[in-house]
C-alpha cells in the first residue's frame, strides 16, 4: 500500500475511534441524566480555542506515532492494532455496568466490593472503585472492560500515548553497549492487562519481558493477551510496586504506564525508589502518566473535573507533584520530560 494511502487509512482509523468515543460519552451522559437526574454534572462549556488546542495536540500525537512507525521504532501494523474481539464481546457490558456505577456515585460509595471479592492483603489506597468500576481492579469484569474504557476516555488515543515510551526505551537500551538484544531485561510495573508489554514485544521481539501487577484478574487478562504472541512469554508476577521482588540492578529498563496518578504521594516516592533499585547502572526508567498542571495550566478546569468524574482520589495531588525532584532524589539523572496530547513522560537514567 502506498505510504500516503496508509497514512490516510491510519488517520481515518484514529478519527473514527475519536468520533466513537465522543458519541459514547454523549449518549451515556444523556442516559445517566435521564435515569439519575441528580447526578447531572454541572460542567462549564469548553471554550472553542481550547477545543482547537486539544485537537492540535491530538493531531501532533498521531503524527509522532506515524513518524515513529516510519522510522522503524515499531512495526507499521501496530498502528492498526485494535482488540476487536474484546470490543464486540465486552462493549455491551460497558453499558450494562453503568447502572451499578451510577448508583455507586449517587451513594458516594467508593469502596464497594462484592462479597466474593477478597480484598485482604491489599493496600488501603488500592481498595477503591477507581473510575467507579465495579469491584475496582479486582474482578474479571473490570479486567475485561478496562482497555475499552480507557480507549473511550482518550478518544481512541490510549495506545498512541503508550507507544511514546518505545522510542526512548529503545534509545536507552542502545546506550548500554554491553547488552545484546536477547539479553535485555525489561520490567513493566503495574502492567495491568498487558497492553504496554504487547507494544514493547512488537518493538523489541528478542528482549526478555517481565510484568508485575497487584490484581490477579488483570494478570490473567495479560497472560491471555500475551500468550497469543509467538515467542517468549513475558514473566508475570503478582506484586506490590512498593516491594518489587527482584534483585538489585537486574533490569536494563523499567517502565510504568498510567500508574503514578493512582498512588498517594508517599507511595509514588517508594515506587520510584524500588524502580531505581532494580534498574541496572546505565539503565533507563520511563514513566508515562497524565499531564500535570505545570505543563498545561490552560487545562486546569479539566484536571479539576477529572478526579470527581472518575473517582481518582490521588489525582489532584499528582497534578502538582514534582516527580522530577522525586526522581533526582533517589539518584536518577539526565531526566528528559515530554508531553504528548494528555500524557506526560519522564525518561530517567541511572548513573553507569
PDB file of N, CA and C in Angstrom, residues 34-108:
ATOM      1  N   UNK A  34     -30.964  11.147  32.465  1.00  0.00           N
ATOM      2  CA  UNK A  34     -32.368  10.754  32.399  1.00  0.00           C
ATOM      3  C   UNK A  34     -32.749   9.853  33.566  1.00  0.00           C
ATOM      4  N   UNK A  35     -31.866   8.894  33.884  1.00  0.00           N
ATOM      5  CA  UNK A  35     -32.167   7.928  34.942  1.00  0.00           C
ATOM      6  C   UNK A  35     -31.844   8.490  36.324  1.00  0.00           C
ATOM      7  N   UNK A  36     -30.720   9.222  36.402  1.00  0.00           N
ATOM      8  CA  UNK A  36     -30.274   9.805  37.668  1.00  0.00           C
ATOM      9  C   UNK A  36     -30.086  11.316  37.488  1.00  0.00           C
ATOM     10  N   UNK A  37     -31.180  12.057  37.393  1.00  0.00           N
ATOM     11  CA  UNK A  37     -31.046  13.500  37.139  1.00  0.00           C
ATOM     12  C   UNK A  37     -30.247  14.236  38.209  1.00  0.00           C
ATOM     13  N   UNK A  38     -30.203  13.678  39.423  1.00  0.00           N
ATOM     14  CA  UNK A  38     -29.449  14.346  40.492  1.00  0.00           C
ATOM     15  C   UNK A  38     -27.942  14.257  40.266  1.00  0.00           C
ATOM     16  N   UNK A  39     -27.524  13.369  39.365  1.00  0.00           N
ATOM     17  CA  UNK A  39     -26.091  13.203  39.108  1.00  0.00           C
ATOM     18  C   UNK A  39     -25.600  14.063  37.949  1.00  0.00           C
ATOM     19  N   UNK A  40     -26.518  14.830  37.359  1.00  0.00           N
ATOM     20  CA  UNK A  40     -26.105  15.650  36.209  1.00  0.00           C
ATOM     21  C   UNK A  40     -24.958  16.559  36.629  1.00  0.00           C
ATOM     22  N   UNK A  41     -23.868  16.457  35.890  1.00  0.00           N
ATOM     23  CA  UNK A  41     -22.661  17.213  36.224  1.00  0.00           C
ATOM     24  C   UNK A  41     -22.740  18.607  35.619  1.00  0.00           C
ATOM     25  N   UNK A  42     -22.651  19.591  36.494  1.00  0.00           N
ATOM     26  CA  UNK A  42     -22.718  20.978  36.052  1.00  0.00           C
ATOM     27  C   UNK A  42     -21.343  21.399  35.516  1.00  0.00           C
ATOM     28  N   UNK A  43     -21.148  21.184  34.255  1.00  0.00           N
ATOM     29  CA  UNK A  43     -19.846  21.488  33.661  1.00  0.00           C
ATOM     30  C   UNK A  43     -19.919  22.755  32.828  1.00  0.00           C
ATOM     31  N   UNK A  44     -18.849  23.491  32.865  1.00  0.00           N
ATOM     32  CA  UNK A  44     -18.764  24.672  32.027  1.00  0.00           C
ATOM     33  C   UNK A  44     -18.416  24.255  30.603  1.00  0.00           C
ATOM     34  N   UNK A  45     -19.003  24.907  29.616  1.00  0.00           N
ATOM     35  CA  UNK A  45     -18.635  24.569  28.238  1.00  0.00           C
ATOM     36  C   UNK A  45     -17.159  24.869  28.000  1.00  0.00           C
ATOM     37  N   UNK A  46     -16.510  23.985  27.253  1.00  0.00           N
ATOM     38  CA  UNK A  46     -15.099  24.180  26.937  1.00  0.00           C
ATOM     39  C   UNK A  46     -14.989  25.219  25.833  1.00  0.00           C
ATOM     40  N   UNK A  47     -14.217  26.278  26.036  1.00  0.00           N
ATOM     41  CA  UNK A  47     -14.080  27.316  25.011  1.00  0.00           C
ATOM     42  C   UNK A  47     -13.581  26.739  23.687  1.00  0.00           C
ATOM     43  N   UNK A  48     -14.014  27.347  22.615  1.00  0.00           N
ATOM     44  CA  UNK A  48     -13.649  26.852  21.280  1.00  0.00           C
ATOM     45  C   UNK A  48     -12.138  26.841  21.069  1.00  0.00           C
ATOM     46  N   UNK A  49     -11.445  27.869  21.606  1.00  0.00           N
ATOM     47  CA  UNK A  49      -9.995  27.910  21.399  1.00  0.00           C
ATOM     48  C   UNK A  49      -9.297  26.760  22.123  1.00  0.00           C
ATOM     49  N   UNK A  50      -9.872  26.321  23.262  1.00  0.00           N
ATOM     50  CA  UNK A  50      -9.292  25.189  23.977  1.00  0.00           C
ATOM     51  C   UNK A  50      -9.581  23.884  23.229  1.00  0.00           C
ATOM     52  N   UNK A  51     -10.777  23.759  22.691  1.00  0.00           N
ATOM     53  CA  UNK A  51     -11.101  22.588  21.875  1.00  0.00           C
ATOM     54  C   UNK A  51     -10.163  22.491  20.682  1.00  0.00           C
ATOM     55  N   UNK A  52      -9.873  23.633  20.073  1.00  0.00           N
ATOM     56  CA  UNK A  52      -8.954  23.648  18.932  1.00  0.00           C
ATOM     57  C   UNK A  52      -7.557  23.209  19.357  1.00  0.00           C
ATOM     58  N   UNK A  53      -7.125  23.675  20.527  1.00  0.00           N
ATOM     59  CA  UNK A  53      -5.799  23.294  21.011  1.00  0.00           C
ATOM     60  C   UNK A  53      -5.735  21.804  21.302  1.00  0.00           C
ATOM     61  N   UNK A  54      -6.788  21.258  21.893  1.00  0.00           N
ATOM     62  CA  UNK A  54      -6.821  19.823  22.162  1.00  0.00           C
ATOM     63  C   UNK A  54      -6.758  19.031  20.861  1.00  0.00           C
ATOM     64  N   UNK A  55      -7.461  19.489  19.840  1.00  0.00           N
ATOM     65  CA  UNK A  55      -7.417  18.809  18.544  1.00  0.00           C
ATOM     66  C   UNK A  55      -6.023  18.878  17.943  1.00  0.00           C
ATOM     67  N   UNK A  56      -5.359  20.025  18.090  1.00  0.00           N
ATOM     68  CA  UNK A  56      -3.998  20.163  17.592  1.00  0.00           C
ATOM     69  C   UNK A  56      -3.047  19.218  18.314  1.00  0.00           C
ATOM     70  N   UNK A  57      -3.222  19.093  19.624  1.00  0.00           N
ATOM     71  CA  UNK A  57      -2.371  18.183  20.396  1.00  0.00           C
ATOM     72  C   UNK A  57      -2.603  16.735  19.984  1.00  0.00           C
ATOM     73  N   UNK A  58      -3.856  16.387  19.727  1.00  0.00           N
ATOM     74  CA  UNK A  58      -4.151  15.039  19.255  1.00  0.00           C
ATOM     75  C   UNK A  58      -3.525  14.801  17.891  1.00  0.00           C
ATOM     76  N   UNK A  59      -3.654  15.780  17.005  1.00  0.00           N
ATOM     77  CA  UNK A  59      -3.051  15.652  15.660  1.00  0.00           C
ATOM     78  C   UNK A  59      -1.536  15.485  15.754  1.00  0.00           C
ATOM     79  N   UNK A  60      -0.915  16.225  16.660  1.00  0.00           N
ATOM     80  CA  UNK A  60       0.539  16.116  16.837  1.00  0.00           C
ATOM     81  C   UNK A  60       0.928  14.737  17.365  1.00  0.00           C
ATOM     82  N   UNK A  61       0.127  14.211  18.296  1.00  0.00           N
ATOM     83  CA  UNK A  61       0.377  12.862  18.805  1.00  0.00           C
ATOM     84  C   UNK A  61       0.326  11.838  17.680  1.00  0.00           C
ATOM     85  N   UNK A  62      -0.708  11.914  16.855  1.00  0.00           N
ATOM     86  CA  UNK A  62      -0.875  10.940  15.789  1.00  0.00           C
ATOM     87  C   UNK A  62       0.228  11.075  14.742  1.00  0.00           C
ATOM     88  N   UNK A  63       0.682  12.301  14.475  1.00  0.00           N
ATOM     89  CA  UNK A  63       1.778  12.493  13.535  1.00  0.00           C
ATOM     90  C   UNK A  63       3.066  11.890  14.085  1.00  0.00           C
ATOM     91  N   UNK A  64       3.325  12.091  15.378  1.00  0.00           N
ATOM     92  CA  UNK A  64       4.505  11.490  16.001  1.00  0.00           C
ATOM     93  C   UNK A  64       4.409   9.968  15.967  1.00  0.00           C
ATOM     94  N   UNK A  65       3.234   9.441  16.229  1.00  0.00           N
ATOM     95  CA  UNK A  65       3.002   7.997  16.183  1.00  0.00           C
ATOM     96  C   UNK A  65       3.329   7.457  14.796  1.00  0.00           C
ATOM     97  N   UNK A  66       2.833   8.134  13.781  1.00  0.00           N
ATOM     98  CA  UNK A  66       3.091   7.741  12.396  1.00  0.00           C
ATOM     99  C   UNK A  66       4.580   7.809  12.068  1.00  0.00           C
ATOM    100  N   UNK A  67       5.220   8.895  12.453  1.00  0.00           N
ATOM    101  CA  UNK A  67       6.634   9.076  12.138  1.00  0.00           C
ATOM    102  C   UNK A  67       7.503   8.016  12.816  1.00  0.00           C
ATOM    103  N   UNK A  68       7.193   7.654  14.059  1.00  0.00           N
ATOM    104  CA  UNK A  68       7.969   6.629  14.737  1.00  0.00           C
ATOM    105  C   UNK A  68       7.848   5.286  14.020  1.00  0.00           C
ATOM    106  N   UNK A  69       6.652   4.998  13.513  1.00  0.00           N
ATOM    107  CA  UNK A  69       6.489   3.758  12.751  1.00  0.00           C
ATOM    108  C   UNK A  69       7.309   3.806  11.466  1.00  0.00           C
ATOM    109  N   UNK A  70       7.331   4.958  10.790  1.00  0.00           N
ATOM    110  CA  UNK A  70       8.105   5.100   9.554  1.00  0.00           C
ATOM    111  C   UNK A  70       9.607   4.970   9.813  1.00  0.00           C
ATOM    112  N   UNK A  71      10.041   5.396  10.998  1.00  0.00           N
ATOM    113  CA  UNK A  71      11.459   5.301  11.357  1.00  0.00           C
ATOM    114  C   UNK A  71      11.853   3.887  11.779  1.00  0.00           C
ATOM    115  N   UNK A  72      10.884   3.006  11.928  1.00  0.00           N
ATOM    116  CA  UNK A  72      11.181   1.641  12.328  1.00  0.00           C
ATOM    117  C   UNK A  72      11.261   1.430  13.827  1.00  0.00           C
ATOM    118  N   UNK A  73      10.769   2.399  14.600  1.00  0.00           N
ATOM    119  CA  UNK A  73      10.757   2.213  16.061  1.00  0.00           C
ATOM    120  C   UNK A  73       9.889   1.009  16.418  1.00  0.00           C
ATOM    121  N   UNK A  74       8.807   0.825  15.677  1.00  0.00           N
ATOM    122  CA  UNK A  74       7.935  -0.330  15.841  1.00  0.00           C
ATOM    123  C   UNK A  74       7.271  -0.612  14.496  1.00  0.00           C
ATOM    124  N   UNK A  75       6.747  -1.829  14.295  1.00  0.00           N
ATOM    125  CA  UNK A  75       6.136  -2.182  13.012  1.00  0.00           C
ATOM    126  C   UNK A  75       4.932  -1.309  12.688  1.00  0.00           C
ATOM    127  N   UNK A  76       4.758  -1.020  11.426  1.00  0.00           N
ATOM    128  CA  UNK A  76       3.651  -0.175  10.992  1.00  0.00           C
ATOM    129  C   UNK A  76       2.302  -0.784  11.338  1.00  0.00           C
ATOM    130  N   UNK A  77       2.216  -2.109  11.322  1.00  0.00           N
ATOM    131  CA  UNK A  77       0.916  -2.739  11.603  1.00  0.00           C
ATOM    132  C   UNK A  77       0.447  -2.491  13.026  1.00  0.00           C
ATOM    133  N   UNK A  78       1.364  -2.070  13.896  1.00  0.00           N
ATOM    134  CA  UNK A  78       0.978  -1.757  15.276  1.00  0.00           C
ATOM    135  C   UNK A  78       0.022  -0.566  15.323  1.00  0.00           C
ATOM    136  N   UNK A  79       0.106   0.308  14.320  1.00  0.00           N
ATOM    137  CA  UNK A  79      -0.767   1.471  14.269  1.00  0.00           C
ATOM    138  C   UNK A  79      -2.236   1.077  14.147  1.00  0.00           C
ATOM    139  N   UNK A  80      -2.469  -0.105  13.605  1.00  0.00           N
ATOM    140  CA  UNK A  80      -3.843  -0.540  13.350  1.00  0.00           C
ATOM    141  C   UNK A  80      -4.291  -1.638  14.315  1.00  0.00           C
ATOM    142  N   UNK A  81      -3.466  -1.905  15.301  1.00  0.00           N
ATOM    143  CA  UNK A  81      -3.812  -2.943  16.261  1.00  0.00           C
ATOM    144  C   UNK A  81      -4.993  -2.483  17.109  1.00  0.00           C
ATOM    145  N   UNK A  82      -5.988  -3.317  17.199  1.00  0.00           N
ATOM    146  CA  UNK A  82      -7.174  -2.977  17.997  1.00  0.00           C
ATOM    147  C   UNK A  82      -7.788  -4.277  18.506  1.00  0.00           C
ATOM    148  N   UNK A  83      -8.150  -4.342  19.777  1.00  0.00           N
ATOM    149  CA  UNK A  83      -8.723  -5.575  20.326  1.00  0.00           C
ATOM    150  C   UNK A  83     -10.177  -5.767  19.896  1.00  0.00           C
ATOM    151  N   UNK A  84     -10.375  -6.095  18.611  1.00  0.00           N
ATOM    152  CA  UNK A  84     -11.746  -6.181  18.090  1.00  0.00           C
ATOM    153  C   UNK A  84     -12.568  -7.261  18.796  1.00  0.00           C
ATOM    154  N   UNK A  85     -11.937  -8.403  19.092  1.00  0.00           N
ATOM    155  CA  UNK A  85     -12.683  -9.467  19.775  1.00  0.00           C
ATOM    156  C   UNK A  85     -13.230  -8.977  21.106  1.00  0.00           C
ATOM    157  N   UNK A  86     -12.374  -8.278  21.863  1.00  0.00           N
ATOM    158  CA  UNK A  86     -12.826  -7.737  23.145  1.00  0.00           C
ATOM    159  C   UNK A  86     -13.900  -6.681  22.961  1.00  0.00           C
ATOM    160  N   UNK A  87     -13.755  -5.885  21.902  1.00  0.00           N
ATOM    161  CA  UNK A  87     -14.737  -4.821  21.671  1.00  0.00           C
ATOM    162  C   UNK A  87     -16.136  -5.411  21.482  1.00  0.00           C
ATOM    163  N   UNK A  88     -16.259  -6.365  20.553  1.00  0.00           N
ATOM    164  CA  UNK A  88     -17.592  -6.911  20.265  1.00  0.00           C
ATOM    165  C   UNK A  88     -18.108  -7.769  21.419  1.00  0.00           C
ATOM    166  N   UNK A  89     -17.192  -8.374  22.186  1.00  0.00           N
ATOM    167  CA  UNK A  89     -17.619  -9.237  23.282  1.00  0.00           C
ATOM    168  C   UNK A  89     -18.010  -8.431  24.512  1.00  0.00           C
ATOM    169  N   UNK A  90     -17.266  -7.344  24.772  1.00  0.00           N
ATOM    170  CA  UNK A  90     -17.410  -6.678  26.066  1.00  0.00           C
ATOM    171  C   UNK A  90     -18.041  -5.289  26.001  1.00  0.00           C
ATOM    172  N   UNK A  91     -18.101  -4.674  24.840  1.00  0.00           N
ATOM    173  CA  UNK A  91     -18.672  -3.321  24.806  1.00  0.00           C
ATOM    174  C   UNK A  91     -20.108  -3.274  25.344  1.00  0.00           C
ATOM    175  N   UNK A  92     -20.963  -4.271  25.023  1.00  0.00           N
ATOM    176  CA  UNK A  92     -22.311  -4.225  25.637  1.00  0.00           C
ATOM    177  C   UNK A  92     -22.263  -4.255  27.162  1.00  0.00           C
ATOM    178  N   UNK A  93     -21.244  -4.926  27.734  1.00  0.00           N
ATOM    179  CA  UNK A  93     -21.144  -4.991  29.194  1.00  0.00           C
ATOM    180  C   UNK A  93     -20.774  -3.648  29.806  1.00  0.00           C
ATOM    181  N   UNK A  94     -20.102  -2.784  29.013  1.00  0.00           N
ATOM    182  CA  UNK A  94     -19.809  -1.438  29.495  1.00  0.00           C
ATOM    183  C   UNK A  94     -21.123  -0.734  29.828  1.00  0.00           C
ATOM    184  N   UNK A  95     -22.104  -0.876  28.941  1.00  0.00           N
ATOM    185  CA  UNK A  95     -23.406  -0.242  29.176  1.00  0.00           C
ATOM    186  C   UNK A  95     -24.157  -0.916  30.318  1.00  0.00           C
ATOM    187  N   UNK A  96     -24.060  -2.230  30.400  1.00  0.00           N
ATOM    188  CA  UNK A  96     -24.772  -2.942  31.455  1.00  0.00           C
ATOM    189  C   UNK A  96     -24.209  -2.625  32.833  1.00  0.00           C
ATOM    190  N   UNK A  97     -22.956  -2.211  32.885  1.00  0.00           N
ATOM    191  CA  UNK A  97     -22.328  -1.889  34.170  1.00  0.00           C
ATOM    192  C   UNK A  97     -22.659  -0.470  34.632  1.00  0.00           C
ATOM    193  N   UNK A  98     -23.148   0.367  33.721  1.00  0.00           N
ATOM    194  CA  UNK A  98     -23.425   1.759  34.078  1.00  0.00           C
ATOM    195  C   UNK A  98     -24.376   1.926  35.259  1.00  0.00           C
ATOM    196  N   UNK A  99     -25.529   1.212  35.318  1.00  0.00           N
ATOM    197  CA  UNK A  99     -26.444   1.436  36.451  1.00  0.00           C
ATOM    198  C   UNK A  99     -25.776   1.229  37.808  1.00  0.00           C
ATOM    199  N   UNK A 100     -24.920   0.202  37.925  1.00  0.00           N
ATOM    200  CA  UNK A 100     -24.219  -0.013  39.193  1.00  0.00           C
ATOM    201  C   UNK A 100     -23.258   1.132  39.487  1.00  0.00           C
ATOM    202  N   UNK A 101     -22.581   1.597  38.453  1.00  0.00           N
ATOM    203  CA  UNK A 101     -21.649   2.708  38.631  1.00  0.00           C
ATOM    204  C   UNK A 101     -22.376   3.959  39.080  1.00  0.00           C
ATOM    205  N   UNK A 102     -23.504   4.254  38.449  1.00  0.00           N
ATOM    206  CA  UNK A 102     -24.243   5.474  38.775  1.00  0.00           C
ATOM    207  C   UNK A 102     -24.837   5.393  40.184  1.00  0.00           C
ATOM    208  N   UNK A 103     -25.296   4.218  40.570  1.00  0.00           N
ATOM    209  CA  UNK A 103     -25.822   4.049  41.923  1.00  0.00           C
ATOM    210  C   UNK A 103     -24.701   4.241  42.945  1.00  0.00           C
ATOM    211  N   UNK A 104     -23.517   3.772  42.602  1.00  0.00           N
ATOM    212  CA  UNK A 104     -22.364   3.941  43.486  1.00  0.00           C
ATOM    213  C   UNK A 104     -22.022   5.424  43.639  1.00  0.00           C
ATOM    214  N   UNK A 105     -22.084   6.155  42.542  1.00  0.00           N
ATOM    215  CA  UNK A 105     -21.814   7.591  42.587  1.00  0.00           C
ATOM    216  C   UNK A 105     -22.882   8.298  43.426  1.00  0.00           C
ATOM    217  N   UNK A 106     -24.134   7.910  43.220  1.00  0.00           N
ATOM    218  CA  UNK A 106     -25.232   8.529  43.975  1.00  0.00           C
ATOM    219  C   UNK A 106     -25.037   8.324  45.471  1.00  0.00           C
ATOM    220  N   UNK A 107     -24.624   7.123  45.862  1.00  0.00           N
ATOM    221  CA  UNK A 107     -24.429   6.808  47.276  1.00  0.00           C
ATOM    222  C   UNK A 107     -23.068   7.285  47.794  1.00  0.00           C
ATOM    223  N   UNK A 108     -22.224   7.791  46.885  1.00  0.00           N
ATOM    224  CA  UNK A 108     -20.853   8.190  47.229  1.00  0.00           C
ATOM    225  C   UNK A 108     -20.119   7.049  47.933  1.00  0.00           C
TER     226      UNK A 108
END
